[in-house]
Every structure is written in structure tokens, then in C-alpha cells.
CSV table of N, CA and C in Angstrom, one decimal:
chain,number,residue,atom,x,y,z
A,254,UNK,N,6.4,24.8,-2.7
A,254,UNK,CA,6.9,23.9,-1.7
A,254,UNK,C,8.4,23.6,-2.1
A,255,UNK,N,9.2,23.5,-1.1
A,255,UNK,CA,10.6,23.1,-1.4
A,255,UNK,C,10.6,21.6,-1.8
A,256,UNK,N,11.5,21.3,-2.7
A,256,UNK,CA,11.6,19.9,-3.1
A,256,UNK,C,12.0,19.0,-2.0
A,257,UNK,N,12.7,19.5,-1.0
A,257,UNK,CA,13.2,18.6,0.1
A,257,UNK,C,12.0,18.2,1.0
A,258,UNK,N,10.9,19.0,1.0
A,258,UNK,CA,9.7,18.7,1.8
A,258,UNK,C,8.7,17.8,1.1
A,259,UNK,N,8.9,17.6,-0.2
A,259,UNK,CA,7.9,16.9,-1.0
A,259,UNK,C,7.7,15.4,-0.5
A,260,UNK,N,6.5,15.1,-0.2
A,260,UNK,CA,6.2,13.7,0.4
A,260,UNK,C,5.4,12.8,-0.6
A,261,UNK,N,4.4,13.4,-1.3
A,261,UNK,CA,3.6,12.6,-2.2
A,261,UNK,C,3.8,13.1,-3.6
A,262,UNK,N,4.3,12.2,-4.5
A,262,UNK,CA,4.6,12.5,-5.8
A,262,UNK,C,4.6,11.3,-6.7
A,263,UNK,N,4.6,11.6,-8.0
A,263,UNK,CA,4.8,10.6,-9.0
A,263,UNK,C,6.0,10.9,-9.8
A,264,UNK,N,6.9,10.0,-9.9
A,264,UNK,CA,8.1,10.1,-10.8
A,264,UNK,C,7.8,9.4,-12.1
A,265,UNK,N,8.0,10.1,-13.2
A,265,UNK,CA,7.7,9.4,-14.5
A,265,UNK,C,8.8,9.7,-15.5
A,266,UNK,N,8.7,8.8,-16.6
A,266,UNK,CA,9.6,9.0,-17.7
A,266,UNK,C,8.8,8.5,-18.9
A,267,UNK,N,9.2,9.0,-20.1
A,267,UNK,CA,8.6,8.6,-21.4
A,267,UNK,C,9.7,8.1,-22.3
A,268,UNK,N,9.3,7.2,-23.2
A,268,UNK,CA,10.2,6.8,-24.3
A,268,UNK,C,9.4,7.2,-25.6
A,269,UNK,N,10.2,7.7,-26.5
A,269,UNK,CA,9.5,8.1,-27.8
A,269,UNK,C,10.0,7.3,-29.0
A,270,UNK,N,9.3,7.4,-30.1
A,270,UNK,CA,9.6,6.6,-31.3
A,270,UNK,C,10.5,7.3,-32.3
A,271,UNK,N,11.1,8.4,-32.0
A,271,UNK,CA,11.9,9.2,-32.9
A,271,UNK,C,11.2,10.2,-33.7
A,272,UNK,N,9.8,10.2,-33.6
A,272,UNK,CA,9.0,11.2,-34.2
A,272,UNK,C,8.2,12.0,-33.2
A,273,UNK,N,8.8,12.0,-32.0
A,273,UNK,CA,8.2,12.7,-30.8
A,273,UNK,C,6.8,12.2,-30.5
A,274,UNK,N,6.6,10.9,-30.7
A,274,UNK,CA,5.4,10.2,-30.2
A,274,UNK,C,5.7,9.3,-29.1
A,275,UNK,N,4.9,9.2,-28.1
A,275,UNK,CA,5.1,8.3,-27.0
A,275,UNK,C,5.0,6.9,-27.3
A,276,UNK,N,6.0,6.1,-26.9
A,276,UNK,CA,5.8,4.6,-27.1
A,276,UNK,C,5.9,3.9,-25.8
A,277,UNK,N,6.2,4.6,-24.7
A,277,UNK,CA,6.2,3.9,-23.4
A,277,UNK,C,6.1,5.0,-22.3
A,278,UNK,N,5.3,4.7,-21.3
A,278,UNK,CA,5.2,5.5,-20.1
A,278,UNK,C,5.5,4.7,-18.9
A,279,UNK,N,6.4,5.2,-18.0
A,279,UNK,CA,6.7,4.4,-16.8
A,279,UNK,C,6.6,5.4,-15.6
A,280,UNK,N,6.1,5.0,-14.5
A,280,UNK,CA,5.9,5.9,-13.4
A,280,UNK,C,5.9,5.1,-12.1
A,281,UNK,N,6.3,5.9,-11.0
A,281,UNK,CA,6.3,5.3,-9.7
A,281,UNK,C,5.6,6.3,-8.8
A,282,UNK,N,4.5,5.9,-8.1
A,282,UNK,CA,3.8,6.8,-7.1
A,282,UNK,C,4.4,6.6,-5.7
A,283,UNK,N,4.8,7.7,-5.1
A,283,UNK,CA,5.5,7.7,-3.8
A,283,UNK,C,4.6,8.4,-2.8
A,284,UNK,N,4.3,7.8,-1.7
A,284,UNK,CA,3.6,8.5,-0.6
A,284,UNK,C,4.5,8.3,0.6
A,285,UNK,N,4.9,9.5,1.2
A,285,UNK,CA,5.8,9.5,2.3
A,285,UNK,C,7.2,9.0,1.8
A,286,UNK,N,7.7,8.0,2.4
A,286,UNK,CA,9.0,7.5,1.9
A,286,UNK,C,8.9,6.1,1.2
A,287,UNK,N,7.6,5.7,0.9
A,287,UNK,CA,7.4,4.4,0.3
A,287,UNK,C,7.0,4.5,-1.1
A,288,UNK,N,7.5,3.6,-1.9
A,288,UNK,CA,7.1,3.4,-3.3
A,288,UNK,C,5.8,2.6,-3.2
A,289,UNK,N,4.7,3.2,-3.5
A,289,UNK,CA,3.4,2.4,-3.3
A,289,UNK,C,2.8,1.8,-4.5
A,290,UNK,N,3.2,2.3,-5.7
A,290,UNK,CA,2.6,1.8,-6.9
A,290,UNK,C,3.4,2.1,-8.1
A,291,UNK,N,3.5,1.1,-9.1
A,291,UNK,CA,4.2,1.3,-10.3
A,291,UNK,C,3.2,1.3,-11.5
A,292,UNK,N,3.6,2.0,-12.5
A,292,UNK,CA,2.8,2.1,-13.7
A,292,UNK,C,3.7,1.9,-14.9
A,293,UNK,N,3.3,1.1,-15.8
A,293,UNK,CA,4.1,0.9,-17.1
A,293,UNK,C,3.2,0.5,-18.2
A,294,UNK,N,3.3,1.1,-19.3
A,294,UNK,CA,2.5,0.8,-20.5
A,294,UNK,C,3.3,1.1,-21.8
A,295,UNK,N,3.1,0.2,-22.7
A,295,UNK,CA,3.7,0.4,-24.1
A,295,UNK,C,2.6,0.9,-24.9
A,296,UNK,N,2.9,1.9,-25.7
A,296,UNK,CA,1.9,2.6,-26.6
A,296,UNK,C,2.1,2.2,-28.0
A,297,UNK,N,1.0,1.9,-28.7
A,297,UNK,CA,1.1,1.5,-30.1
A,297,UNK,C,1.2,2.8,-31.0
A,298,UNK,N,2.4,3.4,-31.0
A,298,UNK,CA,2.8,4.5,-31.9
A,298,UNK,C,4.1,4.1,-32.6
A,299,UNK,N,4.0,3.3,-33.6
A,299,UNK,CA,5.2,2.9,-34.3
A,299,UNK,C,5.9,4.0,-35.1
A,300,UNK,N,7.2,4.0,-35.1
A,300,UNK,CA,7.9,5.0,-35.8
A,300,UNK,C,7.6,4.9,-37.3
A,301,UNK,N,7.7,6.1,-38.0
A,301,UNK,CA,7.5,6.1,-39.5
A,301,UNK,C,8.6,6.8,-40.2
A,302,UNK,N,8.7,6.6,-41.5
A,302,UNK,CA,9.7,7.3,-42.3
A,302,UNK,C,11.1,7.1,-41.8
A,303,UNK,N,11.9,8.2,-41.7
A,303,UNK,CA,13.3,8.2,-41.3
A,303,UNK,C,13.4,7.7,-39.8
A,304,UNK,N,12.4,8.0,-39.0
A,304,UNK,CA,12.4,7.5,-37.6
A,304,UNK,C,12.4,6.0,-37.6
A,305,UNK,N,11.6,5.4,-38.5
A,305,UNK,CA,11.6,3.9,-38.6
A,305,UNK,C,13.0,3.4,-38.9
A,306,UNK,N,13.7,4.0,-39.8
A,306,UNK,CA,15.0,3.5,-40.2
A,306,UNK,C,15.9,3.6,-39.0
A,307,UNK,N,15.9,4.7,-38.3
A,307,UNK,CA,16.8,4.9,-37.1
A,307,UNK,C,16.4,3.9,-36.0
A,308,UNK,N,15.1,3.7,-35.8
A,308,UNK,CA,14.6,2.8,-34.8
A,308,UNK,C,15.1,1.4,-35.1
A,309,UNK,N,14.9,1.0,-36.3
A,309,UNK,CA,15.3,-0.4,-36.7
A,309,UNK,C,16.8,-0.6,-36.5
A,310,UNK,N,17.6,0.5,-36.9
A,310,UNK,CA,19.0,0.4,-36.8
A,310,UNK,C,19.5,0.2,-35.3
A,311,UNK,N,18.9,1.1,-34.5
A,311,UNK,CA,19.3,1.1,-33.1
A,311,UNK,C,18.9,-0.3,-32.4
A,312,UNK,N,17.7,-0.7,-32.6
A,312,UNK,CA,17.3,-2.0,-32.0
A,312,UNK,C,18.0,-3.2,-32.6
A,313,UNK,N,18.4,-3.1,-33.9
A,313,UNK,CA,19.2,-4.2,-34.4
A,313,UNK,C,20.6,-4.2,-33.9
A,314,UNK,N,21.2,-3.0,-33.8
A,314,UNK,CA,22.6,-2.9,-33.3
A,314,UNK,C,22.7,-3.3,-31.8
A,315,UNK,N,21.6,-3.1,-31.1
A,315,UNK,CA,21.6,-3.5,-29.7
A,315,UNK,C,21.4,-5.0,-29.5
A,316,UNK,N,20.9,-5.6,-30.6
A,316,UNK,CA,20.7,-7.1,-30.5
A,316,UNK,C,19.9,-7.6,-29.4
A,317,UNK,N,18.9,-6.7,-29.0
A,317,UNK,CA,18.0,-7.2,-27.9
A,317,UNK,C,18.6,-7.0,-26.5
A,318,UNK,N,19.8,-6.4,-26.4
A,318,UNK,CA,20.5,-6.2,-25.1
A,318,UNK,C,19.7,-5.1,-24.3
A,319,UNK,N,19.8,-5.2,-23.0
A,319,UNK,CA,19.2,-4.3,-22.1
A,319,UNK,C,17.7,-4.1,-22.2
A,320,UNK,N,17.0,-5.0,-22.8
A,320,UNK,CA,15.6,-5.0,-22.9
A,320,UNK,C,15.0,-3.8,-23.7
A,321,UNK,N,15.7,-3.4,-24.7
A,321,UNK,CA,15.2,-2.3,-25.5
A,321,UNK,C,13.8,-2.6,-26.0
A,322,UNK,N,13.0,-1.5,-26.3
A,322,UNK,CA,11.7,-1.7,-26.9
A,322,UNK,C,11.8,-2.1,-28.3
A,323,UNK,N,11.0,-3.1,-28.7
A,323,UNK,CA,11.1,-3.6,-30.1
A,323,UNK,C,9.8,-3.2,-30.8
A,324,UNK,N,9.9,-3.3,-32.1
A,324,UNK,CA,8.7,-3.0,-33.0
A,324,UNK,C,7.6,-4.0,-32.6
A,325,UNK,N,7.9,-5.2,-32.3
A,325,UNK,CA,6.9,-6.2,-31.9
A,325,UNK,C,6.2,-5.7,-30.6
A,326,UNK,N,6.9,-5.3,-29.7
A,326,UNK,CA,6.3,-4.8,-28.4
A,326,UNK,C,5.4,-3.6,-28.7
A,327,UNK,N,5.8,-2.7,-29.5
A,327,UNK,CA,5.0,-1.5,-29.9
A,327,UNK,C,3.7,-2.0,-30.6
A,328,UNK,N,3.8,-2.9,-31.5
A,328,UNK,CA,2.6,-3.4,-32.2
A,328,UNK,C,1.6,-4.0,-31.3
A,329,UNK,N,2.0,-4.5,-30.1
A,329,UNK,CA,1.1,-5.1,-29.2
A,329,UNK,C,0.7,-4.1,-28.1
A,330,UNK,N,1.2,-2.9,-28.2
A,330,UNK,CA,0.9,-1.9,-27.2
A,330,UNK,C,-0.6,-1.4,-27.3
A,331,UNK,N,-1.0,-0.6,-26.3
A,331,UNK,CA,-2.4,-0.1,-26.3
A,331,UNK,C,-2.4,1.3,-27.0
A,332,UNK,N,-3.5,1.7,-27.4
A,332,UNK,CA,-3.6,3.0,-28.1
A,332,UNK,C,-3.2,4.2,-27.2
A,333,UNK,N,-2.8,5.3,-27.8
A,333,UNK,CA,-2.3,6.4,-27.0
A,333,UNK,C,-3.4,7.0,-26.1
A,334,UNK,N,-4.6,7.0,-26.6
A,334,UNK,CA,-5.7,7.6,-25.8
A,334,UNK,C,-5.9,6.8,-24.5
A,335,UNK,N,-5.9,5.5,-24.6
A,335,UNK,CA,-6.1,4.6,-23.4
A,335,UNK,C,-4.9,4.8,-22.5
A,336,UNK,N,-3.7,4.8,-23.0
A,336,UNK,CA,-2.5,4.9,-22.2
A,336,UNK,C,-2.5,6.2,-21.4
A,337,UNK,N,-2.8,7.3,-22.1
A,337,UNK,CA,-2.8,8.6,-21.4
A,337,UNK,C,-3.9,8.7,-20.4
A,338,UNK,N,-5.1,8.1,-20.7
A,338,UNK,CA,-6.2,8.1,-19.7
A,338,UNK,C,-5.8,7.3,-18.5
A,339,UNK,N,-5.1,6.2,-18.6
A,339,UNK,CA,-4.7,5.4,-17.5
A,339,UNK,C,-3.6,6.2,-16.7
A,340,UNK,N,-2.7,6.8,-17.4
A,340,UNK,CA,-1.6,7.6,-16.8
A,340,UNK,C,-2.2,8.7,-15.9
A,341,UNK,N,-3.1,9.4,-16.5
A,341,UNK,CA,-3.7,10.6,-15.8
A,341,UNK,C,-4.5,10.1,-14.5
A,342,UNK,N,-5.1,9.0,-14.6
A,342,UNK,CA,-5.8,8.4,-13.4
A,342,UNK,C,-4.8,8.0,-12.4
A,343,UNK,N,-3.7,7.5,-12.8
A,343,UNK,CA,-2.6,7.1,-11.9
A,343,UNK,C,-2.0,8.3,-11.2
A,344,UNK,N,-1.7,9.3,-11.9
A,344,UNK,CA,-1.1,10.5,-11.4
A,344,UNK,C,-2.1,11.2,-10.4
A,345,UNK,N,-3.3,11.4,-10.8
A,345,UNK,CA,-4.3,12.1,-9.9
A,345,UNK,C,-3.8,13.5,-9.6
A,346,UNK,N,-3.9,13.9,-8.3
A,346,UNK,CA,-3.4,15.2,-7.9
A,346,UNK,C,-2.0,15.3,-7.4
A,347,UNK,N,-1.3,14.2,-7.6
A,347,UNK,CA,0.1,14.2,-7.0
A,347,UNK,C,1.0,15.1,-7.8
A,348,UNK,N,2.1,15.6,-7.1
A,348,UNK,CA,3.1,16.4,-7.7
A,348,UNK,C,3.8,15.5,-8.7
A,349,UNK,N,4.6,16.1,-9.6
A,349,UNK,CA,5.2,15.3,-10.7
A,349,UNK,C,6.7,15.6,-10.6
A,350,UNK,N,7.5,14.5,-10.6
A,350,UNK,CA,9.0,14.5,-10.6
A,350,UNK,C,9.5,13.8,-11.9
A,351,UNK,N,10.5,14.4,-12.5
A,351,UNK,CA,11.2,13.7,-13.6
A,351,UNK,C,12.5,14.5,-13.9
A,352,UNK,N,13.1,14.0,-14.9
A,352,UNK,CA,14.4,14.6,-15.4
A,352,UNK,C,14.2,15.2,-16.8
A,353,UNK,N,14.4,16.5,-16.9
A,353,UNK,CA,14.3,17.3,-18.1
A,353,UNK,C,12.8,17.1,-18.6
A,354,UNK,N,11.9,17.2,-17.7
A,354,UNK,CA,10.5,17.0,-18.1
A,354,UNK,C,9.7,18.3,-18.5
A,355,UNK,N,10.2,19.4,-18.0
A,355,UNK,CA,9.4,20.7,-18.2
A,355,UNK,C,9.1,20.9,-19.7
A,356,UNK,N,10.2,20.9,-20.5
A,356,UNK,CA,10.0,21.2,-21.9
A,356,UNK,C,9.9,19.9,-22.7
A,357,UNK,N,10.1,18.8,-22.1
A,357,UNK,CA,10.1,17.5,-22.8
A,357,UNK,C,8.9,16.7,-22.6
A,358,UNK,N,9.0,15.8,-21.6
A,358,UNK,CA,8.0,14.8,-21.4
A,358,UNK,C,6.6,15.4,-21.0
A,359,UNK,N,6.6,16.4,-20.2
A,359,UNK,CA,5.3,17.0,-19.8
A,359,UNK,C,4.6,17.6,-21.0
A,360,UNK,N,5.4,18.3,-21.9
A,360,UNK,CA,4.8,18.9,-23.1
A,360,UNK,C,4.2,17.8,-24.0
A,361,UNK,N,4.9,16.6,-24.1
A,361,UNK,CA,4.4,15.6,-25.0
A,361,UNK,C,3.1,15.0,-24.4
A,362,UNK,N,3.0,14.8,-23.1
A,362,UNK,CA,1.8,14.4,-22.5
A,362,UNK,C,0.7,15.4,-22.7
A,363,UNK,N,0.9,16.7,-22.6
A,363,UNK,CA,-0.1,17.7,-22.8
A,363,UNK,C,-0.6,17.7,-24.3
A,364,UNK,N,0.4,17.5,-25.2
A,364,UNK,CA,0.0,17.5,-26.6
A,364,UNK,C,-0.8,16.2,-26.9
A,365,UNK,N,-0.4,15.1,-26.3
A,365,UNK,CA,-1.2,13.9,-26.5
A,365,UNK,C,-2.6,14.0,-25.9
A,366,UNK,N,-2.7,14.6,-24.8
A,366,UNK,CA,-4.1,14.8,-24.2
A,366,UNK,C,-4.9,15.7,-25.1
A,367,UNK,N,-4.4,16.7,-25.6
A,367,UNK,CA,-5.1,17.6,-26.5
A,367,UNK,C,-5.5,16.9,-27.8
A,368,UNK,N,-4.5,16.2,-28.4
A,368,UNK,CA,-4.8,15.4,-29.6
A,368,UNK,C,-5.9,14.4,-29.5
A,369,UNK,N,-6.0,13.8,-28.3
A,369,UNK,CA,-6.9,12.7,-28.1
A,369,UNK,C,-8.2,13.3,-27.3
A,370,UNK,N,-8.3,14.6,-27.3
A,370,UNK,CA,-9.5,15.2,-26.7
A,370,UNK,C,-9.7,14.8,-25.2
A,371,UNK,N,-8.7,14.7,-24.5
A,371,UNK,CA,-8.7,14.2,-23.1
A,371,UNK,C,-8.6,15.3,-22.1
A,372,UNK,N,-8.7,16.6,-22.5
A,372,UNK,CA,-8.6,17.7,-21.6
A,372,UNK,C,-7.2,18.2,-21.4
A,373,UNK,N,-7.1,19.0,-20.4
A,373,UNK,CA,-5.8,19.7,-20.1
A,373,UNK,C,-5.2,19.1,-18.8
A,374,UNK,N,-3.9,19.2,-18.7
A,374,UNK,CA,-3.2,18.8,-17.5
A,374,UNK,C,-2.6,20.0,-16.8
A,375,UNK,N,-3.2,20.4,-15.7
A,375,UNK,CA,-2.7,21.6,-15.0
A,375,UNK,C,-1.5,21.2,-14.1
A,376,UNK,N,-0.4,21.5,-14.5
A,376,UNK,CA,0.9,21.2,-13.7
A,376,UNK,C,1.4,22.4,-12.9
A,377,UNK,N,0.7,23.5,-12.9
A,377,UNK,CA,1.2,24.7,-12.2
A,377,UNK,C,1.5,24.3,-10.8
A,378,UNK,N,2.8,24.6,-10.3
A,378,UNK,CA,3.2,24.4,-9.0
A,378,UNK,C,3.4,22.9,-8.6
A,379,UNK,N,3.3,22.0,-9.6
A,379,UNK,CA,3.4,20.6,-9.3
A,379,UNK,C,4.6,19.9,-9.9
A,380,UNK,N,5.4,20.7,-10.7
A,380,UNK,CA,6.5,20.0,-11.4
A,380,UNK,C,7.8,20.2,-10.6
A,381,UNK,N,8.5,19.1,-10.5
A,381,UNK,CA,9.9,19.1,-9.9
A,381,UNK,C,10.8,18.4,-10.8
A,382,UNK,N,11.6,19.1,-11.5
A,382,UNK,CA,12.5,18.6,-12.6
A,382,UNK,C,13.9,18.6,-12.0
A,383,UNK,N,14.5,17.4,-12.0
A,383,UNK,CA,15.8,17.2,-11.4
A,383,UNK,C,16.8,18.0,-12.1
A,384,UNK,N,16.7,18.2,-13.4
A,384,UNK,CA,17.7,19.0,-14.1
A,384,UNK,C,17.6,20.5,-13.7
A,385,UNK,N,16.3,21.0,-13.5
A,385,UNK,CA,16.2,22.4,-13.1
A,385,UNK,C,16.5,22.6,-11.6
A,386,UNK,N,16.2,21.6,-10.8
A,386,UNK,CA,16.6,21.7,-9.4
A,386,UNK,C,18.1,21.7,-9.2
A,387,UNK,N,18.8,20.9,-10.0
A,387,UNK,CA,20.3,20.9,-9.9
A,387,UNK,C,20.8,22.3,-10.4
A,388,UNK,N,20.2,22.8,-11.5
A,388,UNK,CA,20.6,24.1,-12.0
A,388,UNK,C,20.4,25.2,-11.0
A,389,UNK,N,19.3,25.2,-10.2
A,389,UNK,CA,19.1,26.2,-9.2
A,389,UNK,C,20.1,26.1,-8.0
A,390,UNK,N,20.3,24.8,-7.6
A,390,UNK,CA,21.3,24.6,-6.5
A,390,UNK,C,22.7,25.0,-6.9
A,391,UNK,N,23.1,24.6,-8.1
A,391,UNK,CA,24.5,24.8,-8.6
A,391,UNK,C,24.7,26.2,-9.1
A,392,UNK,N,23.6,26.9,-9.3
A,392,UNK,CA,23.7,28.3,-9.8
A,392,UNK,C,24.1,28.2,-11.3
A,393,UNK,N,23.9,27.1,-11.9
A,393,UNK,CA,24.3,26.9,-13.3
A,393,UNK,C,23.1,26.2,-14.1
A,394,UNK,N,22.3,26.9,-14.7
A,394,UNK,CA,21.1,26.3,-15.3
A,394,UNK,C,21.3,25.5,-16.6
A,395,UNK,N,22.5,25.1,-16.9
A,395,UNK,CA,22.7,24.3,-18.1
A,395,UNK,C,22.2,22.9,-18.0
A,396,UNK,N,22.0,22.3,-19.2
A,396,UNK,CA,21.5,20.9,-19.2
A,396,UNK,C,22.5,20.0,-18.6
A,397,UNK,N,22.0,19.0,-17.8
A,397,UNK,CA,22.9,18.0,-17.2
A,397,UNK,C,22.2,16.6,-17.4
A,398,UNK,N,22.9,15.6,-17.8
A,398,UNK,CA,22.3,14.3,-18.0
A,398,UNK,C,21.9,13.6,-16.7
A,399,UNK,N,21.0,12.7,-16.8
A,399,UNK,CA,20.7,11.8,-15.7
A,399,UNK,C,21.9,11.1,-15.2
A,400,UNK,N,22.7,10.6,-16.1
A,400,UNK,CA,24.0,9.9,-15.8
A,400,UNK,C,24.9,10.8,-15.0
A,401,UNK,N,25.1,12.0,-15.4
A,401,UNK,CA,26.0,12.9,-14.7
A,401,UNK,C,25.4,13.3,-13.3
A,402,UNK,N,24.1,13.4,-13.2
A,402,UNK,CA,23.5,13.7,-11.8
A,402,UNK,C,23.7,12.4,-10.9
A,403,UNK,N,23.6,11.3,-11.5
A,403,UNK,CA,23.8,10.0,-10.7
A,403,UNK,C,25.2,10.0,-10.2
A,404,UNK,N,26.1,10.3,-11.0
A,404,UNK,CA,27.5,10.3,-10.6
A,404,UNK,C,27.8,11.3,-9.5
A,405,UNK,N,27.2,12.5,-9.6
A,405,UNK,CA,27.4,13.6,-8.6
A,405,UNK,C,26.8,13.2,-7.3
A,406,UNK,N,25.7,12.5,-7.3
A,406,UNK,CA,25.0,12.2,-6.0
A,406,UNK,C,25.2,10.7,-5.6
A,407,UNK,N,26.2,10.0,-6.2
A,407,UNK,CA,26.6,8.7,-5.8
A,407,UNK,C,25.5,7.6,-6.0
A,408,UNK,N,24.7,7.8,-7.0
A,408,UNK,CA,23.6,6.8,-7.3
A,408,UNK,C,24.1,5.9,-8.5
A,409,UNK,N,24.0,4.6,-8.2
A,409,UNK,CA,24.5,3.6,-9.2
A,409,UNK,C,23.3,3.3,-10.1
A,410,UNK,N,23.5,3.6,-11.4
A,410,UNK,CA,22.4,3.4,-12.4
A,410,UNK,C,22.5,2.0,-12.9
A,411,UNK,N,21.4,1.4,-13.1
A,411,UNK,CA,21.3,0.0,-13.6
A,411,UNK,C,21.8,-0.1,-15.0
A,412,UNK,N,21.7,-1.3,-15.5
A,412,UNK,CA,22.2,-1.6,-16.9
A,412,UNK,C,21.1,-1.2,-17.9
A,413,UNK,N,19.8,-1.3,-17.6
A,413,UNK,CA,18.8,-1.1,-18.6
A,413,UNK,C,18.6,0.4,-18.8
A,414,UNK,N,18.7,0.8,-20.1
A,414,UNK,CA,18.5,2.2,-20.4
A,414,UNK,C,17.4,2.3,-21.5
A,415,UNK,N,16.9,3.4,-21.6
A,415,UNK,CA,15.8,3.7,-22.6
A,415,UNK,C,14.6,2.8,-22.5
A,416,UNK,N,14.2,2.6,-21.2
A,416,UNK,CA,13.0,2.0,-20.9
A,416,UNK,C,12.4,2.9,-19.8
A,417,UNK,N,11.1,3.2,-19.9
A,417,UNK,CA,10.5,4.2,-19.1
A,417,UNK,C,10.5,3.9,-17.6
A,418,UNK,N,10.1,2.7,-17.2
A,418,UNK,CA,10.0,2.4,-15.8
A,418,UNK,C,11.4,2.3,-15.1
A,419,UNK,N,12.4,1.7,-15.7
A,419,UNK,CA,13.7,1.7,-15.1
A,419,UNK,C,14.3,3.1,-15.0
A,420,UNK,N,14.0,3.9,-16.1
A,420,UNK,CA,14.5,5.3,-16.0
A,420,UNK,C,13.8,6.1,-14.9
A,421,UNK,N,12.5,5.8,-14.7
A,421,UNK,CA,11.8,6.5,-13.6
A,421,UNK,C,12.4,6.1,-12.3
A,422,UNK,N,12.7,4.8,-12.1
A,422,UNK,CA,13.4,4.3,-10.9
A,422,UNK,C,14.7,5.0,-10.6
A,423,UNK,N,15.5,5.2,-11.7
A,423,UNK,CA,16.8,5.9,-11.6
A,423,UNK,C,16.5,7.3,-11.2
A,424,UNK,N,15.6,8.0,-11.8
A,424,UNK,CA,15.2,9.4,-11.5
A,424,UNK,C,14.8,9.5,-10.0
A,425,UNK,N,14.0,8.5,-9.5
A,425,UNK,CA,13.6,8.5,-8.1
A,425,UNK,C,14.8,8.4,-7.2
A,426,UNK,N,15.7,7.5,-7.5
A,426,UNK,CA,16.9,7.3,-6.7
A,426,UNK,C,17.7,8.6,-6.6
A,427,UNK,N,17.8,9.3,-7.8
A,427,UNK,CA,18.6,10.6,-7.8
A,427,UNK,C,17.8,11.6,-7.0
A,428,UNK,N,16.5,11.7,-7.2
A,428,UNK,CA,15.7,12.7,-6.5
A,428,UNK,C,15.8,12.5,-5.0
A,429,UNK,N,15.8,11.3,-4.5
A,429,UNK,CA,15.9,11.0,-3.1
A,429,UNK,C,17.3,11.4,-2.6
A,430,UNK,N,18.3,11.1,-3.4
A,430,UNK,CA,19.7,11.5,-3.0
A,430,UNK,C,19.8,13.0,-3.0
A,431,UNK,N,19.2,13.7,-3.9
A,431,UNK,CA,19.2,15.2,-3.9
A,431,UNK,C,18.5,15.7,-2.7
A,432,UNK,N,17.3,15.1,-2.3
A,432,UNK,CA,16.6,15.6,-1.1
A,432,UNK,C,17.4,15.4,0.1
A,433,UNK,N,18.1,14.3,0.2
A,433,UNK,CA,18.9,14.0,1.4
A,433,UNK,C,20.1,14.9,1.5
A,434,UNK,N,20.7,15.2,0.3
A,434,UNK,CA,21.9,16.1,0.3
A,434,UNK,C,21.5,17.6,0.7
A,435,UNK,N,20.3,18.0,0.4
A,435,UNK,CA,20.0,19.4,0.5
A,435,UNK,C,18.9,19.6,1.6
A,436,UNK,N,18.7,18.7,2.5
A,436,UNK,CA,17.8,18.9,3.7
A,436,UNK,C,18.4,19.9,4.6
């Protein structure tokens, strides 16, 4: 299906702890042209080793600005198994939209499902990656950031960065702008 005809889908984003473990999942379910449901969960996967040092440095240097995820938030998160179970129920049979998700976020979800004995996620024919869509349209498959796509499509990104649900909202805005531009 062409991405411009896509009507029912879930836009999602993950945040990781620096050790390629999920610490937050954010998603928006869209039916037709309406956002019908939001999903957000913090996962109790604290960073360890050098990732912990980097994580502490980043959160300390940000001084709590922009609502960054803190170690306290992570410690009060739910276990990965429960988070993934909830996310998979939320997604259901919907198509999946995200930015740079094919080799990134989707793979982490699949690994998490396998690690927690939760089965497999069949994404064949269901993935719509804004980075890959742009590459196909532009004839240039190189990596492009969400920020650069937003600028190209005239989407104003909010202040909050590196939180899954706000990033999913930004990806949705870009995806809708791409659909409109290429109808």
C-alpha cells in the first residue's frame, strides 16, 4: 500500500538507556484522520556500566530541562515484559509508522519480545519508516534526521526531545505532512 493511502496505523518511538535496552515506549493510534488513542510507558531497564555514567552526565547537564527521563522515573517503571505485552496489545494489527525504525526501534522490540518469550512480531508489509520514505521520494537513501525532515516539510517541532510520546507526535506530524505533499 502506498503510504499516502494509509488510514489506520500506529506511530511509535522508543527511548533507550545507552545499552540498547528500552526505557520508554510512546505511541499514537490513528484511525482515518483522527488520533484515537495514546500509549506511554516507562520501562524499568536502568543503564549499567559506562552507559550509567553517560546517562547520569546527560541528565545532570540537562538539569531536568525538557522533561528528560530520570533514573528515578526508570526505577518506578514497569518490567519490560509487561511493557511489551501492553504495547503489542495496543498495536494489534495496525500498520506501524516511525522514524528510522526498520533497523532500530522495530528490531529492539523484536529482541525484547524474544528475550521475554512473548512470541514474534510479524511486521512484513506493515512498516512505514519516514526516513526510508524520504529516501525513496528523494532518490537518496541516506540517513536524515527527524529535525531535518521537519524543516523540509514545514513542521514545527516542540521543545521536548528524547521522550517517546512527544517524539511519536512529531513523527506523526511529519508523516501527515509527507502524505499531504505527495498525494
